[in-house]
Coordinates of C-alpha atoms in Angstrom, one line a residue:
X1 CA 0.0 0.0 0.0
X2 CA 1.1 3.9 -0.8
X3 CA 2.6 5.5 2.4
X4 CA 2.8 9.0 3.2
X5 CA 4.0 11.0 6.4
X6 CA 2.0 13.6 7.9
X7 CA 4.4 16.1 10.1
X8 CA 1.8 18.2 12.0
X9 CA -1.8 16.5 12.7
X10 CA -3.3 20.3 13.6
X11 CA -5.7 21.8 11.8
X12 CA -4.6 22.5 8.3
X13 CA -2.4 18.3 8.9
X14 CA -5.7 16.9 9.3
X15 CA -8.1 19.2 7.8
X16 CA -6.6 19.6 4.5
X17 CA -3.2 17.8 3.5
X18 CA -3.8 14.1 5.3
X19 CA -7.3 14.2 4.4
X20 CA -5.8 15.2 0.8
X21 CA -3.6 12.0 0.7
X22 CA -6.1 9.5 2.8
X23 CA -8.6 10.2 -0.4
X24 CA -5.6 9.9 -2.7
X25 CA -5.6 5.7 -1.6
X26 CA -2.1 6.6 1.1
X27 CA -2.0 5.2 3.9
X28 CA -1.3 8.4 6.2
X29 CA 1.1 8.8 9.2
X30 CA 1.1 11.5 11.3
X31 CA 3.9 12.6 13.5
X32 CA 3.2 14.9 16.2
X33 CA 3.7 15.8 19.9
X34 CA 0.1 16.3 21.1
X35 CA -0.6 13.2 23.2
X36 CA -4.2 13.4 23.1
X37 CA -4.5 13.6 19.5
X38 CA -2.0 10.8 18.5
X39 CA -4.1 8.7 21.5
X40 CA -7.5 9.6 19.2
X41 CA -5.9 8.8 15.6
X42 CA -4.4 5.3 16.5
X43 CA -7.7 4.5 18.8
X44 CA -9.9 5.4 16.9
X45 CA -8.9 4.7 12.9
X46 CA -10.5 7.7 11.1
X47 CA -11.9 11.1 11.8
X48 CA -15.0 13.1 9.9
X49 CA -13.7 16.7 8.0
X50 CA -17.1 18.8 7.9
X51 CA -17.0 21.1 4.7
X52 CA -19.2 24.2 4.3
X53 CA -19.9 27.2 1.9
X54 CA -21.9 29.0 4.2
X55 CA -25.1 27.6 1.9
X56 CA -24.8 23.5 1.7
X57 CA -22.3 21.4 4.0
X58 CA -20.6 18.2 3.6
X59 CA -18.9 15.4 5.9
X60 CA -16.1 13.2 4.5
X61 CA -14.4 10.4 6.4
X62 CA -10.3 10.4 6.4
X63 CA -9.6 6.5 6.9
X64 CA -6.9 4.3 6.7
X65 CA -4.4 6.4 9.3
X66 CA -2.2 6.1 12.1
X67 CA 0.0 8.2 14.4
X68 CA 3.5 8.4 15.8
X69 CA 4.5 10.2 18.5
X70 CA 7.5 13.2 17.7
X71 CA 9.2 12.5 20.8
X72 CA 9.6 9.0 20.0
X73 CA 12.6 9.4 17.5
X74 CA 13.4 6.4 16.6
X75 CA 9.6 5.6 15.7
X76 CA 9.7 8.9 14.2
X77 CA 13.0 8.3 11.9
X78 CA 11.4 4.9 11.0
X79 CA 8.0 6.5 10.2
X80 CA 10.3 8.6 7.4
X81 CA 12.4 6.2 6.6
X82 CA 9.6 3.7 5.1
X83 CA 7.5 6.3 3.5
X84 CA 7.2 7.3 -0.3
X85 CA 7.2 11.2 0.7
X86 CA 6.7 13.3 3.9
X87 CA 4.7 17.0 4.6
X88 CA 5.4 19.0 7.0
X89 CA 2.5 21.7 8.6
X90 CA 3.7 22.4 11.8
X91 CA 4.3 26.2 11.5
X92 CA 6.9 27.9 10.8
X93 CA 8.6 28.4 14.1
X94 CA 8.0 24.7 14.6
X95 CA 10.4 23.3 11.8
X96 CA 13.5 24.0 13.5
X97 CA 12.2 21.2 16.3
X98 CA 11.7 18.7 14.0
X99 CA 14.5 18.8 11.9
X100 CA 16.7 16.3 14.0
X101 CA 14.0 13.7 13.1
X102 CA 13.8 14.7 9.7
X103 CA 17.4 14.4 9.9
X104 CA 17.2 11.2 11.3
X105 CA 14.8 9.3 9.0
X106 CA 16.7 10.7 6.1
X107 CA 19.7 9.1 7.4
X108 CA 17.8 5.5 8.3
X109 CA 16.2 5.7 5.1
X110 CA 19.7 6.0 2.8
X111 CA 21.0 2.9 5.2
X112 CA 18.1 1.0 3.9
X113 CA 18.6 1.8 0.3
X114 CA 14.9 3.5 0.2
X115 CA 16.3 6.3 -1.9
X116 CA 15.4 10.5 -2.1
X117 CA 12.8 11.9 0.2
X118 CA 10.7 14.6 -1.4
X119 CA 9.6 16.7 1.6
X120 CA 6.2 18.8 0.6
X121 CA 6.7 22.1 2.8
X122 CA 3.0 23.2 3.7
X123 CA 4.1 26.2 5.6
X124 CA 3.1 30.0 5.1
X125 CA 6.9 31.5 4.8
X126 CA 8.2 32.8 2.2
X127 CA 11.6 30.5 1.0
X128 CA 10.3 27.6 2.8
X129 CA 12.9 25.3 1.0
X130 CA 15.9 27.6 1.7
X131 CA 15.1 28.2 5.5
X132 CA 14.3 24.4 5.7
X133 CA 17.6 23.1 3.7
X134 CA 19.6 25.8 6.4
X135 CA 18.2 23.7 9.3
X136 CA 18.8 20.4 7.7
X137 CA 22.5 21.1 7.0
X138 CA 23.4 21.1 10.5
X139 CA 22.7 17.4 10.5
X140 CA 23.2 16.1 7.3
X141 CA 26.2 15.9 4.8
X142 CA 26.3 17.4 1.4
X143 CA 25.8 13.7 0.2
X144 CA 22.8 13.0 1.9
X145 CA 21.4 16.5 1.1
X146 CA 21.4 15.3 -2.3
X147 CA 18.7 13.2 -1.7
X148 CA 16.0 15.2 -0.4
X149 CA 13.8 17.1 -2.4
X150 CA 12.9 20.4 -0.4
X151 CA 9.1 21.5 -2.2
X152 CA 7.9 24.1 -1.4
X153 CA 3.9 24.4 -1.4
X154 CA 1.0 27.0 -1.5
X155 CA -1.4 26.4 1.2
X156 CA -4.7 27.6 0.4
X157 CA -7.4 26.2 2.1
X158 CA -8.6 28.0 5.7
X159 CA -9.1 26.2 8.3
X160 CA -9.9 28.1 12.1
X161 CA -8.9 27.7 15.0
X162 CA -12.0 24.5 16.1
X163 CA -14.1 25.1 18.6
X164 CA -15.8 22.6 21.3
X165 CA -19.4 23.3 18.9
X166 CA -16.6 22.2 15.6
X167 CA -15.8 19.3 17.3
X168 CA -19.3 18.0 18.6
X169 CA -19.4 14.5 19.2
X170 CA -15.8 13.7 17.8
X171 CA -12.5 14.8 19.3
X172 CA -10.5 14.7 16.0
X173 CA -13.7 16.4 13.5
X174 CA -11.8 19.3 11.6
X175 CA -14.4 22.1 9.9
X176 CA -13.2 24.1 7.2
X177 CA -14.1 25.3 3.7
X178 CA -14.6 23.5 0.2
X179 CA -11.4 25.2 -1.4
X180 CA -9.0 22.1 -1.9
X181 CA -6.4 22.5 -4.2
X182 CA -2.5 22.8 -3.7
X183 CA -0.1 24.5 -5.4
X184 CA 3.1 22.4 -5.7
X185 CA 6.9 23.4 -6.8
X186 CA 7.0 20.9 -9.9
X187 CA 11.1 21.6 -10.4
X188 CA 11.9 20.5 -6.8
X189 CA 10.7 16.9 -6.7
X190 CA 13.5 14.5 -6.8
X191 CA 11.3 11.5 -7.4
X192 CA 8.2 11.4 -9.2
X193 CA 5.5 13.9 -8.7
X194 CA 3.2 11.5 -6.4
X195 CA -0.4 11.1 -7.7
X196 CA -2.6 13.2 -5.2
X197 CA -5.8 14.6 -6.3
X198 CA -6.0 18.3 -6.1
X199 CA -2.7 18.3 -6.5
X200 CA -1.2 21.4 -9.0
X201 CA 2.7 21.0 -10.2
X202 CA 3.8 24.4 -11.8
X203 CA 7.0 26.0 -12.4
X204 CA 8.5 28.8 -11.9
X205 CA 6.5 28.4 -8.4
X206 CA 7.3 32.1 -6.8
X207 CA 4.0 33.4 -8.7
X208 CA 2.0 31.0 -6.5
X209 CA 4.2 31.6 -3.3
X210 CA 4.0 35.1 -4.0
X211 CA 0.1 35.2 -5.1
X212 CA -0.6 33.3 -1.9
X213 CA 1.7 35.6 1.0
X214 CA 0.9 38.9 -1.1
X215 CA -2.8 38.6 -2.4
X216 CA -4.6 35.4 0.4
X217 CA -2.5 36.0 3.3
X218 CA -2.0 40.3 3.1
X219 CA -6.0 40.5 2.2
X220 CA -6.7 38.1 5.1
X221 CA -4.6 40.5 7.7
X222 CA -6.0 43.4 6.6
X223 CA -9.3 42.2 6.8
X224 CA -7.9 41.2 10.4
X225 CA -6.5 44.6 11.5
X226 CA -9.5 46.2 10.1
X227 CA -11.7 44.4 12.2
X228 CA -9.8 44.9 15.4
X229 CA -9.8 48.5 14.9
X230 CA -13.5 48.3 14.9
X231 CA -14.1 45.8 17.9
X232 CA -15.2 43.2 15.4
X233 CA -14.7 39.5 16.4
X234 CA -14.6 37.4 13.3
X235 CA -13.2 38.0 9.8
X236 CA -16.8 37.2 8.6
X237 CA -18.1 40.1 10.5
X238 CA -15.2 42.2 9.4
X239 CA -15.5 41.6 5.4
X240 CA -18.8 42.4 5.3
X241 CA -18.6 46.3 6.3
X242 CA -18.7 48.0 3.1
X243 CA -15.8 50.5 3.8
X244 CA -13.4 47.4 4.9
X245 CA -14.2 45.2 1.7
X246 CA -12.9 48.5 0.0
X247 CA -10.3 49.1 1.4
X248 CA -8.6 45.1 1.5
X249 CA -10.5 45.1 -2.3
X250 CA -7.9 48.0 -3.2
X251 CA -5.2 46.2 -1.6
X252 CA -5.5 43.1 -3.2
X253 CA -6.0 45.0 -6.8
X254 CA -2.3 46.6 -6.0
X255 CA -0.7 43.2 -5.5
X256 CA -2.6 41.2 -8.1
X257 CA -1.6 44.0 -11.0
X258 CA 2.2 43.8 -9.8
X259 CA 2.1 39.9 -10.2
X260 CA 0.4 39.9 -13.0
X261 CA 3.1 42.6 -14.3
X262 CA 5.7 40.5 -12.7
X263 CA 5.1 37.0 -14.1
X264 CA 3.0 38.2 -17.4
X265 CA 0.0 36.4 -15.3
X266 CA -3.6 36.9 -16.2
X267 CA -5.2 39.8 -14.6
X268 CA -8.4 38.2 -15.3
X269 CA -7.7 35.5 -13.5
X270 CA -5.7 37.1 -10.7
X271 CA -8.9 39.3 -10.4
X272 CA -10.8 36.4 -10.4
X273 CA -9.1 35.0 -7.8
X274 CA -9.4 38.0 -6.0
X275 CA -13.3 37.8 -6.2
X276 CA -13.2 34.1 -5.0
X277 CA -10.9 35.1 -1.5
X278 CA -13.2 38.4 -0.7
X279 CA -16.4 35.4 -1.2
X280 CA -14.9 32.9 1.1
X281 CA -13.5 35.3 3.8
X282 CA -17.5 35.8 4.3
X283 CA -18.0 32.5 5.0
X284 CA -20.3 31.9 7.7
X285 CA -19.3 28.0 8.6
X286 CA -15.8 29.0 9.3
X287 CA -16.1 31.3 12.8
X288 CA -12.7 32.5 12.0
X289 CA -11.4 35.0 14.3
X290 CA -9.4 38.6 13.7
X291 CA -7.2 38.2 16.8
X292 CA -6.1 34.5 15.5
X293 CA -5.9 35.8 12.1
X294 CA -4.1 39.1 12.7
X295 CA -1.6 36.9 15.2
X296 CA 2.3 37.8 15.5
X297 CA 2.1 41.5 14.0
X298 CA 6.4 41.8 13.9
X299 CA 6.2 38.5 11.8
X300 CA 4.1 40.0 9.3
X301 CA 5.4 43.4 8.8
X302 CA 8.4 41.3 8.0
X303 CA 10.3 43.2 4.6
X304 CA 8.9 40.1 3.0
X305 CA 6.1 39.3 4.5
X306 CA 2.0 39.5 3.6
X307 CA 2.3 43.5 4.2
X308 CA 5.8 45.2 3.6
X309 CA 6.3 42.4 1.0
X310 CA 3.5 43.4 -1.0
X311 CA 3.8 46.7 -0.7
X312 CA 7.6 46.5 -1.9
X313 CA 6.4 44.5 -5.0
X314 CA 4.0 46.8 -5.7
X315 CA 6.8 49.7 -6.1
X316 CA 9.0 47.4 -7.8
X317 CA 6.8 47.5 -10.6
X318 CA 6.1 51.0 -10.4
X319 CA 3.1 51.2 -8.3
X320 CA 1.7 52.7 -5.4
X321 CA 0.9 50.6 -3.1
X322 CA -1.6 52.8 -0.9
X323 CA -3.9 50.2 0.3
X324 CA -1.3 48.4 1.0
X325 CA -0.1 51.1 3.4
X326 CA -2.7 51.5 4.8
X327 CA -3.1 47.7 5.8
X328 CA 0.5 48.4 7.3
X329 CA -1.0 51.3 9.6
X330 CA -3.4 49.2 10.6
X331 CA -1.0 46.6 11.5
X332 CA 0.9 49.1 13.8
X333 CA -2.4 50.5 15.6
X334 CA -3.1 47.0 16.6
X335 CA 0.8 46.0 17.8
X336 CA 1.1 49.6 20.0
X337 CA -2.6 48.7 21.1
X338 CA -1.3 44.7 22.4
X339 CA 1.6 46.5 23.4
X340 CA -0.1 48.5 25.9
X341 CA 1.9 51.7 24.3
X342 CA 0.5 54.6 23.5
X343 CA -0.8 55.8 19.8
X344 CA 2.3 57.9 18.7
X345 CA 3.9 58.5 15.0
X346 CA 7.2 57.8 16.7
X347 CA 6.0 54.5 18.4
X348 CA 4.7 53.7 15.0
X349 CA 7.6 54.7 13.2
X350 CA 9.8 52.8 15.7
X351 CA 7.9 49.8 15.5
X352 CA 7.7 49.8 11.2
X353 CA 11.5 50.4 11.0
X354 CA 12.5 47.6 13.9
X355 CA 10.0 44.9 12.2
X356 CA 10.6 45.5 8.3
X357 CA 13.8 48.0 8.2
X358 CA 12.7 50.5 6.0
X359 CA 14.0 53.5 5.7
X360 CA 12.2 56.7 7.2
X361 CA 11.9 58.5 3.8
X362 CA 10.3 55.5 2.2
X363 CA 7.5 56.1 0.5
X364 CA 5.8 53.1 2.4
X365 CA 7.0 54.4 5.4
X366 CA 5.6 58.1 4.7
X367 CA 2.3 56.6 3.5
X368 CA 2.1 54.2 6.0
X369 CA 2.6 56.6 9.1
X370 CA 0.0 59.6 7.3
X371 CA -2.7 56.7 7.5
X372 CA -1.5 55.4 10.9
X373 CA -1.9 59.0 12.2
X374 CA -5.9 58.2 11.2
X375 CA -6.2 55.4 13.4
X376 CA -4.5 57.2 16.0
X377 CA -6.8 59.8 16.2
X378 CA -9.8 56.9 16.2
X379 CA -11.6 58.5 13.0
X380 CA -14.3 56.5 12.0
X381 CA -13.7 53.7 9.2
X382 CA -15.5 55.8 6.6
X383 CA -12.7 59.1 7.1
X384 CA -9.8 56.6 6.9
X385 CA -11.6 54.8 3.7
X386 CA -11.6 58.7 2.0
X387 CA -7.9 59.5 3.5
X388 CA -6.6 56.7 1.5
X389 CA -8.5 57.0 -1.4
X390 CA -7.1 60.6 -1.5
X391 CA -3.9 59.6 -0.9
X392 CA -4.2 57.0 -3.7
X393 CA -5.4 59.4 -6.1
X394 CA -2.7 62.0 -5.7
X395 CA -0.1 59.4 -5.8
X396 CA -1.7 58.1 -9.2
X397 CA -2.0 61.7 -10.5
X398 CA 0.9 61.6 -12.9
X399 CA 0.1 58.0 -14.2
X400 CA -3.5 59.3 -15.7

């Protein structure tokens, strides 16, 4: 039977990539440290993934699955060294823990003579295979780097944070949207591409890293910040004030127009696309919070990250990225406000220039700070809508 290892049985391990590869015909082993779930998976064989628009809902079964425990390395190394490939979705900060096992069933599996490892990386950071390959060098040798095939992956599917009302009557039941697709780096592969539905190869795979960070993950924090700045609980409830859909609407237009300029990629499709995130961040099946959603603010004003990143695209191909700025100043509102400092340009500044080191005469810096100085002064969400749209227009003045 097809074997594949599952690094990460959270949320998106279970509710999107195992149940991917369960319906693919693999047999699916996850590898994690949470007692309780490992416990569930090997009692109880399978777990139901509940999938709703909002209108009409679904419930699958993800059979044929077992569970290791991380702390267990040897079962861990063994667990990699028999399988045909591995993904990882443990988060970002995560992989550095679990690269001594990865390490170790690398090694195990050369011993046996099993051959490359392709390792699908199902994290949202941007160079997933270069900051993965770093880790893995300080265990393995040149050789045995060889063998692995570092692929990086566009993660597209949402899946919350579950509740106790998610869960009901089973303690593994993952709900989550329709949207199952994934994006897959088709050059990296050293061993066949595997045959899992769903599953899209393309290459050069930056556009979808990129389209992904800069258009799903930037639109999705806005939305977040936004929200927060209004005392609005869940991204549902945030998306559907007119003056917010606006605002993350223009944002997402910046970034789709410099990929599409970037990559010669359809604008029709990338506004397409566009249309189909602003339709599913309504969705009402989902609960999805602002506060989860907008989590780690330094992480994503990061200078390549879902907010400064976009916004530096943007003016590498001769945009403006306005909306994007103003996403930025709502990012810093809502860091001094966890912070517990008070709503000051020069906190502001201080913060943008620790967390993405851009310069002070930058025009994202400038932009950014004239719109944070709206939130600072609590105007209502319609006068911030109009300062950015004015700021937008005089900005695009001598492009008309």
């Amino acid at each position: 039977m097809k074997t594949a290892v599952m690094y990460g049985a959270g949320n998106i391990g279970r509710g999107f990539i195992g149940a991917l590869l369960a319906h693919s015909g693999y047999h699916v082993t996850f590898i994690d440290v949470a007692e309780d779930v490992i416990d569930a998976i090997n009692a109880l064989g399978r777990y139901p993934v509940c999938t709703s628009d909002g209108v009409t809902s679904e419930e699958t079964w993800v059979e044929n699955i077992s569970a290791v425990n991380g702390n267990d390395a040897d079962a861990a190394a063994r667990a990699i060294a028999e399988c045909e490939f591995l993904c990882t979705s443990v988060g970002a900060k995560a992989l550095r823990f679990i690269a001594p096992n990865l390490a170790a069933g690398v090694k195990a599996r050369l011993a046996a003579g099993r051959g490359p490892l392709d390792i699908l990386i199902c994290e949202n950071l941007m160079d997933a295979d270069a900051y993965l390959e770093g880790l893995l060098r300080q265990y393995l040798t040149a050789e045995e780097m060889e063998q692995i095939g570092l692929v990086e992956t566009s993660v597209g599917r949402m899946v919350p944070a579950q509740t106790p009302e998610m869960k009901g009557d089973h303690p593994l039941r993952i709900c989550t949207e329709p949207y199952f697709f994934l994006p897959v780096d088709s050059s990296a592969f050293k061993g066949p591409i595997p045959p899992v539905r769903n599953l899209v190869p393309h290459s050069p795979f930056r556009y979808y890293v990129e389209r992904k960070l800069y258009n799903h993950n930037m639109a999705h924090a806005v939305t977040a910040y936004l929200g927060e700045y209004l005392n609005i609980a869940l991204i549902r409830d945030a998306i559907a004030v007119p003056e917010i859909r606006l605002l993350v609407n223009g944002a997402i237009l910046e970034s789709a127009t410099a990929l599409s300029k970037k990559y010669g990629a359809s604008p029709v499709k990338l506004h397409e696309h566009a249309v189909n995130l602003l339709y599913r961040f309504q969705n009402p099946g989902l609960d999805d919070t602002c506060a989860r959603v907008g989590a780690d603010v330094p992480r994503k004003l990061a200078a390549n990250d879902r907010l400064v990143g976009a916004a530096r695209s943007v003016e590498e191909q001769g945009g403006k990225p306005v909306y994007l700025c103003l996403g930025i100043a709502a990012a810093l509102r809502q860091y001094l406000a966890e912070q517990g400092a008070e709503q000051t340009e020069g906190n502001a500044a201080g913060a943008l220039r620790t967390f993405s080191g851009l310069d002070a005469g930058d025009f994202i810096s400038e932009c950014a700070l004239r719109l944070y100085g709206r939130f600072a002064a609590n105007e209502p969400i319609a006068a911030v809508l109009r300062a950015a749209d004015r700021e937008k227009a005089l900005a695009n003045t001598e492009n008309i």
